[in-house]
PDB file of C-alpha atoms and ligand atoms in Angstrom:
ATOM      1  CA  UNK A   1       0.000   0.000   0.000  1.00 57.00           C
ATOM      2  CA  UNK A   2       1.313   3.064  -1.050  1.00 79.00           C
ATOM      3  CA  UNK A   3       1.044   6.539   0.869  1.00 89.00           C
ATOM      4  CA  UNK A   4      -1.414   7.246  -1.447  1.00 90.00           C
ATOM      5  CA  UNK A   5      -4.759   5.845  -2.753  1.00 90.00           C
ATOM      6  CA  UNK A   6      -8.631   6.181  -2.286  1.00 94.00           C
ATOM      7  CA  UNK A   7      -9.915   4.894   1.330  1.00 96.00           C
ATOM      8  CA  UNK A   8     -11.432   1.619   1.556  1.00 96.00           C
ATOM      9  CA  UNK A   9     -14.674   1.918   3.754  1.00 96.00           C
ATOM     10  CA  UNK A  10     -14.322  -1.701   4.430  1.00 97.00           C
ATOM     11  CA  UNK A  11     -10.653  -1.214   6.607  1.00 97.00           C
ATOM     12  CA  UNK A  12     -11.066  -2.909  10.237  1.00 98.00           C
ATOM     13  CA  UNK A  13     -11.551   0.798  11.855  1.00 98.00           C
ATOM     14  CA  UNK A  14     -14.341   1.599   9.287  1.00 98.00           C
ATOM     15  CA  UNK A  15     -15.811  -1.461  10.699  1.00 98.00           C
ATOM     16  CA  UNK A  16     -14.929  -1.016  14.028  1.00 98.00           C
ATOM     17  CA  UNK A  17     -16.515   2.618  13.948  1.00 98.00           C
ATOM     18  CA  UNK A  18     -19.905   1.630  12.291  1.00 97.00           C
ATOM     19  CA  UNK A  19     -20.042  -1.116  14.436  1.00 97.00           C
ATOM     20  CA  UNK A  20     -19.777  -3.930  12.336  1.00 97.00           C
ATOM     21  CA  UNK A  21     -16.900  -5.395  14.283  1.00 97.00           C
ATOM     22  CA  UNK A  22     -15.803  -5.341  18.376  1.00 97.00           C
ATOM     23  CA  UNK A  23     -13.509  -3.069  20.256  1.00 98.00           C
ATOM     24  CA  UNK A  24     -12.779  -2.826  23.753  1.00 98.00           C
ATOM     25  CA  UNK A  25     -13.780   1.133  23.797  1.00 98.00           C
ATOM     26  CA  UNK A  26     -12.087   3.127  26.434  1.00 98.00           C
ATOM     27  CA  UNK A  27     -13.605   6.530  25.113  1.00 98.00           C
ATOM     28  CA  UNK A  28     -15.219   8.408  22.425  1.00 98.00           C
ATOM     29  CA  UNK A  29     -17.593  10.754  21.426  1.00 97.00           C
ATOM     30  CA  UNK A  30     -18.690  12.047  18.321  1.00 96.00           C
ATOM     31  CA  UNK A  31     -15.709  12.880  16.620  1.00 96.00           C
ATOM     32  CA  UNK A  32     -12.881  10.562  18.119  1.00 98.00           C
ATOM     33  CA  UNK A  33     -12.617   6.801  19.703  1.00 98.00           C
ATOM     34  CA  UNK A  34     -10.304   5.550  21.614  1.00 98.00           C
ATOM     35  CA  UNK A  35      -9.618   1.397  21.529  1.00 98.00           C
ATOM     36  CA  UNK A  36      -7.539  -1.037  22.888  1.00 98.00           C
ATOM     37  CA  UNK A  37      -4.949  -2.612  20.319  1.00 98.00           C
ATOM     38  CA  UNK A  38      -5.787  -6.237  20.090  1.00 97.00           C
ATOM     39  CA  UNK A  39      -1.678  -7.108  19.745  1.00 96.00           C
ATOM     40  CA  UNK A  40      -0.492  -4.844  22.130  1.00 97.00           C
ATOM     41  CA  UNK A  41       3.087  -4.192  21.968  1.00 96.00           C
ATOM     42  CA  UNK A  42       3.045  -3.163  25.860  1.00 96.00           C
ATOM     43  CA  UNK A  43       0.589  -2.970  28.570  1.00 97.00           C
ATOM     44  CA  UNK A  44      -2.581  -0.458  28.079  1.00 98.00           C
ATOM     45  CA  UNK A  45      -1.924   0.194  24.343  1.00 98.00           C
ATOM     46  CA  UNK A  46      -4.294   1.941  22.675  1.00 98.00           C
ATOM     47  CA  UNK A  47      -4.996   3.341  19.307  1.00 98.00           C
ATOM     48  CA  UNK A  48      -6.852   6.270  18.845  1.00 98.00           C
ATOM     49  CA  UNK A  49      -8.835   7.140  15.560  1.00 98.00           C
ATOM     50  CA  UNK A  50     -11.394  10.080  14.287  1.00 97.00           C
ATOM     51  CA  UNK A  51     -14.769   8.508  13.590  1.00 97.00           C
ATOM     52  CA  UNK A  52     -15.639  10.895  11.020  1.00 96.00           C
ATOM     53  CA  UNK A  53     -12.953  11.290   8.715  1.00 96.00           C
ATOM     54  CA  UNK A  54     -11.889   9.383   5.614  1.00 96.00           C
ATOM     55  CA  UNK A  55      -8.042  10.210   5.717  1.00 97.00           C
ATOM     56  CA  UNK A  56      -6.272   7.109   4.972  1.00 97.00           C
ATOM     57  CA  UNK A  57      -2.863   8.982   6.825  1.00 97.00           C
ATOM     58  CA  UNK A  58      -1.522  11.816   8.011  1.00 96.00           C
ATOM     59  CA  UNK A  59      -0.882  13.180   4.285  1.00 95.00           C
ATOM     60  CA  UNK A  60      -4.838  12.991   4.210  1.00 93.00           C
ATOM     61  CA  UNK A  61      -6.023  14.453   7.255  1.00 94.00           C
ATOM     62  CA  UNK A  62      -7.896  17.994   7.602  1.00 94.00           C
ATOM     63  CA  UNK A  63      -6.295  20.334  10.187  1.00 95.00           C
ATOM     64  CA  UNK A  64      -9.493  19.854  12.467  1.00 94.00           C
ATOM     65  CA  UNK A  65      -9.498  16.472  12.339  1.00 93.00           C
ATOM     66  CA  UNK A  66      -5.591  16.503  13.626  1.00 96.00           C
ATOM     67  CA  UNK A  67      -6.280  18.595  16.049  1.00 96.00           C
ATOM     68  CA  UNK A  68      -9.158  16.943  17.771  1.00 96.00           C
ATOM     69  CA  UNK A  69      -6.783  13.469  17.098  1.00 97.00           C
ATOM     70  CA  UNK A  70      -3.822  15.202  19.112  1.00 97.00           C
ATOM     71  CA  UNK A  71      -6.163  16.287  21.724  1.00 98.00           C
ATOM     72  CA  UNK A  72      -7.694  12.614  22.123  1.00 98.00           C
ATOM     73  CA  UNK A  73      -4.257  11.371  22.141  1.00 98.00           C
ATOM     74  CA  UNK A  74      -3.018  13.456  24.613  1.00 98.00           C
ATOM     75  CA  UNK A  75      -6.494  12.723  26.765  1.00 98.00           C
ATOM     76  CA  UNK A  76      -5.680   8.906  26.518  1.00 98.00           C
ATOM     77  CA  UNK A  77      -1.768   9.180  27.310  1.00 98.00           C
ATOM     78  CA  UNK A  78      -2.892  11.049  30.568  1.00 98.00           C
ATOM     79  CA  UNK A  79      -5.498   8.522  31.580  1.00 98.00           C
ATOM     80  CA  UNK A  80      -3.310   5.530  30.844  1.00 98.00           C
ATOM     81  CA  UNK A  81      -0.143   7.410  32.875  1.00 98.00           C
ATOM     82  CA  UNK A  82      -2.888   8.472  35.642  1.00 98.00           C
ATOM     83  CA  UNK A  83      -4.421   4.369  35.472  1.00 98.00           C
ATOM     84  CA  UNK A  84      -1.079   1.911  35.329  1.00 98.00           C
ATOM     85  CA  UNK A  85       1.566   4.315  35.909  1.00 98.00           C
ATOM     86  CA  UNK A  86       4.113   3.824  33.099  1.00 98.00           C
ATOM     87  CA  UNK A  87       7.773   5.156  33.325  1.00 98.00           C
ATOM     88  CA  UNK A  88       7.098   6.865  29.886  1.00 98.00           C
ATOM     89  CA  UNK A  89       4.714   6.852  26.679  1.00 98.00           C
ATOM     90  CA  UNK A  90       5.256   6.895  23.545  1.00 98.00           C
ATOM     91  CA  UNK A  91       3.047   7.599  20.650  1.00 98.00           C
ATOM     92  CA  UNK A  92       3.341   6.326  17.042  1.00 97.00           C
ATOM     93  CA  UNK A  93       1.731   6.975  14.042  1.00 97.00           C
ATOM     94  CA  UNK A  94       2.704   5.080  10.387  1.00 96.00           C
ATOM     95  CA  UNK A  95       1.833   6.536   7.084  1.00 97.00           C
ATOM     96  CA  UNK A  96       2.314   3.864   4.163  1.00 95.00           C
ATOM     97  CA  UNK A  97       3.571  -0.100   4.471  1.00 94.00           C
ATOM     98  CA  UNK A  98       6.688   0.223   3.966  1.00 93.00           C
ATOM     99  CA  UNK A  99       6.951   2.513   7.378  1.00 95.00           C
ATOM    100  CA  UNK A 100       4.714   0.035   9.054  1.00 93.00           C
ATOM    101  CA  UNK A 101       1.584   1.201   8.597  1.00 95.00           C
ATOM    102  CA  UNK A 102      -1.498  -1.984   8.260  1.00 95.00           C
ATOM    103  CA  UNK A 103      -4.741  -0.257   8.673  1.00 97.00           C
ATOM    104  CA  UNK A 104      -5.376   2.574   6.258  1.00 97.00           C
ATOM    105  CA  UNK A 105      -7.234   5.325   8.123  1.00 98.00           C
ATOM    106  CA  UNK A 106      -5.185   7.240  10.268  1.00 98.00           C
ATOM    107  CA  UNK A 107      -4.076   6.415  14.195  1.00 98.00           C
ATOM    108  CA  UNK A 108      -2.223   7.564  16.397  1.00 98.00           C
ATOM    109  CA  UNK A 109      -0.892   4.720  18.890  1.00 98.00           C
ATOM    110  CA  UNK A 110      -0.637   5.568  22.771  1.00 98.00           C
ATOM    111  CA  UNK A 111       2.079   3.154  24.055  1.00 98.00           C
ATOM    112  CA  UNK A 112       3.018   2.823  27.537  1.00 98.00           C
ATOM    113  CA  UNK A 113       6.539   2.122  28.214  1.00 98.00           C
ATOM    114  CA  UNK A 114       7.963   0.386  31.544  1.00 98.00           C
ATOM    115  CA  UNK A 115      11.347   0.664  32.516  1.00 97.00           C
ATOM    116  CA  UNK A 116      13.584  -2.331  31.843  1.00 95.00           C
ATOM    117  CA  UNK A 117      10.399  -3.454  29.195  1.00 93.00           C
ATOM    118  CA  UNK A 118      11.103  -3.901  26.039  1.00 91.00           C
ATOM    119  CA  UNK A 119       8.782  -3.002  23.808  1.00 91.00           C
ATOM    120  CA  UNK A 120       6.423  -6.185  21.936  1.00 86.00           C
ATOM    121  CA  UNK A 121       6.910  -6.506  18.457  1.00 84.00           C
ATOM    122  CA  UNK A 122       4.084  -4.650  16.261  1.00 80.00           C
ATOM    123  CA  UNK A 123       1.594  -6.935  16.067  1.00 76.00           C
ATOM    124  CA  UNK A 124       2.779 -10.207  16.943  1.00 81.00           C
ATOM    125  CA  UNK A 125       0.941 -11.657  19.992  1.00 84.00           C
ATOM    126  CA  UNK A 126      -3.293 -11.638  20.065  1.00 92.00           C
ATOM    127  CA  UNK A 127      -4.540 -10.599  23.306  1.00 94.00           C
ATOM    128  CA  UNK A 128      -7.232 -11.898  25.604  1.00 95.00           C
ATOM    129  CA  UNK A 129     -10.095  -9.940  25.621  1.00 97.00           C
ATOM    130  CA  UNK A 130     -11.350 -10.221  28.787  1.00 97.00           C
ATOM    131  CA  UNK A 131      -8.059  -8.472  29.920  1.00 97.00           C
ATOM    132  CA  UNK A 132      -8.103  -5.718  27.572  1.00 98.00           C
ATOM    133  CA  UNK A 133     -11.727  -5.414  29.024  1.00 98.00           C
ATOM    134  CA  UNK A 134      -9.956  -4.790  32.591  1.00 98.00           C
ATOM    135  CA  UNK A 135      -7.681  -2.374  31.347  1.00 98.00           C
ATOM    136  CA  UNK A 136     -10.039  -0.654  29.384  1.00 98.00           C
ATOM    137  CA  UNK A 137     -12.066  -0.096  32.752  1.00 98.00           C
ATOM    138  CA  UNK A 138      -9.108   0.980  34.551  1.00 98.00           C
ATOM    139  CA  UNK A 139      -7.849   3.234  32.357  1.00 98.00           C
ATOM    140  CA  UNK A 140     -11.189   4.926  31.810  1.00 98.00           C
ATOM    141  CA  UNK A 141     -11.761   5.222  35.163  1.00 98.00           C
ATOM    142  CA  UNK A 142      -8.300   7.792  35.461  1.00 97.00           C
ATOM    143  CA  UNK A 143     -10.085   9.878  32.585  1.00 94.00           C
TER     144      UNK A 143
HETATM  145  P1  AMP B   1      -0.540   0.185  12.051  1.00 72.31           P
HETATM  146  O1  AMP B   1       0.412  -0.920  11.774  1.00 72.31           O
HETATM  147  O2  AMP B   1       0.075   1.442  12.542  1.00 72.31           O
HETATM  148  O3  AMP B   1      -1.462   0.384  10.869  1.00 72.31           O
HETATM  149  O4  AMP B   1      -1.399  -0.299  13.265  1.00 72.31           O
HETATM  150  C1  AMP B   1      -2.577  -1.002  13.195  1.00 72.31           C
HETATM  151  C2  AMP B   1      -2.812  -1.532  14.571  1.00 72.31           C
HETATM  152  O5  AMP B   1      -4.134  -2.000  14.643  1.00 72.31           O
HETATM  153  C3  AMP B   1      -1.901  -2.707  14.954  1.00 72.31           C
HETATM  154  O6  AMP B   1      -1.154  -2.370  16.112  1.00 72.31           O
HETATM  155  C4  AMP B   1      -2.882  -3.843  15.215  1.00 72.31           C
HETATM  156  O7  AMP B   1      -2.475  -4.630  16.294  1.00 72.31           O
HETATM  157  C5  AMP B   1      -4.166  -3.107  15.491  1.00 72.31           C
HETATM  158  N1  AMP B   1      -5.384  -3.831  15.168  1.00 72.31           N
HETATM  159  C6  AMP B   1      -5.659  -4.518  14.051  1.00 72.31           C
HETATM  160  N2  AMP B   1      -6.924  -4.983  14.094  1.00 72.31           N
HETATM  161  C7  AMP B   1      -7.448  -4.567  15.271  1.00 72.31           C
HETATM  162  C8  AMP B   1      -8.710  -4.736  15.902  1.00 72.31           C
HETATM  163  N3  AMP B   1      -9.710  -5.425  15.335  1.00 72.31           N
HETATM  164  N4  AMP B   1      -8.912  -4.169  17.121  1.00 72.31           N
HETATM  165  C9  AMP B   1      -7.910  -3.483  17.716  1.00 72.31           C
HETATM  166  N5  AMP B   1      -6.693  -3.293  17.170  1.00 72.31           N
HETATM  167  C10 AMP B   1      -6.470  -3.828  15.970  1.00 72.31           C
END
């Protein structure tokens, strides 16, 4: 996939946001959702998407949708600090396959970081769902 290219409406979020497929939610609102990554690549990663706009990556995306993304993602790397009380967080975003990127409409990831962790590899290991569903709850709770 390059960095450029129509959106597919079919793309897991797409899904995801019309409800056609599950996510353990940990906000959202009319404009912005916040999820938990089903391969986490630490503890309490989340990706956070707009539900309203069709930009495929960053290259794509109107200034107000980027700014009510930032603002979500900075909302989500608070509550997961204030909830499981990383040593640091970082936040990814991948525009085009060959820099990573798998789901075509943008993200932002919200990764917490734990000292002497290393960081999972990007998508390699499924996780259960009932304990994203605890996480979820705890980190929505710190919101
Ligand atoms: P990227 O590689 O930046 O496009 O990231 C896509 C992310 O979406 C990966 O970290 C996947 O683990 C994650 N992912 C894929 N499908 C789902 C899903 N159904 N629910 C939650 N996360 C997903």
């Amino acid at each position: 996939m390059s960095l450029h290219g129509t959106y597919d409406s079919d793309n897991i979020f797409a899904k995801i946001i019309r409800g056609d497929m599950p996510a353990v939610k940990v906000f959202e609102d009319d404009q912005v959702l916040a999820f938990m990554d089903v391969f986490p690549q630490s503890r309490g990663h989340m990706l956070v998407i707009s539900k309203t706009s069709k930009a495929r990556n960053l290259l794509d995306a109107e200034a107000k949708t980027l700014g009510r993304l930032i603002g979500a993602t900075q909302k989500a790397v608070a509550a997961v600090t204030a909830a499981l009380k990383p040593d640091g967080v970082m936040v990814s975003q991948f525009n085009g396959a060959p820099a990573g990127q798998t789901v075509f409409h943008l993200h932002f990831h919200v990764i917490p970081r734990y000292e002497g962790e290393p960081l999972g590899r990007h998508g390699e290991a499924m996780a259960d769902v009932e304990d994203l569903k605890v996480l979820a709850e705890k980190i929505a709770a710190a919101l």
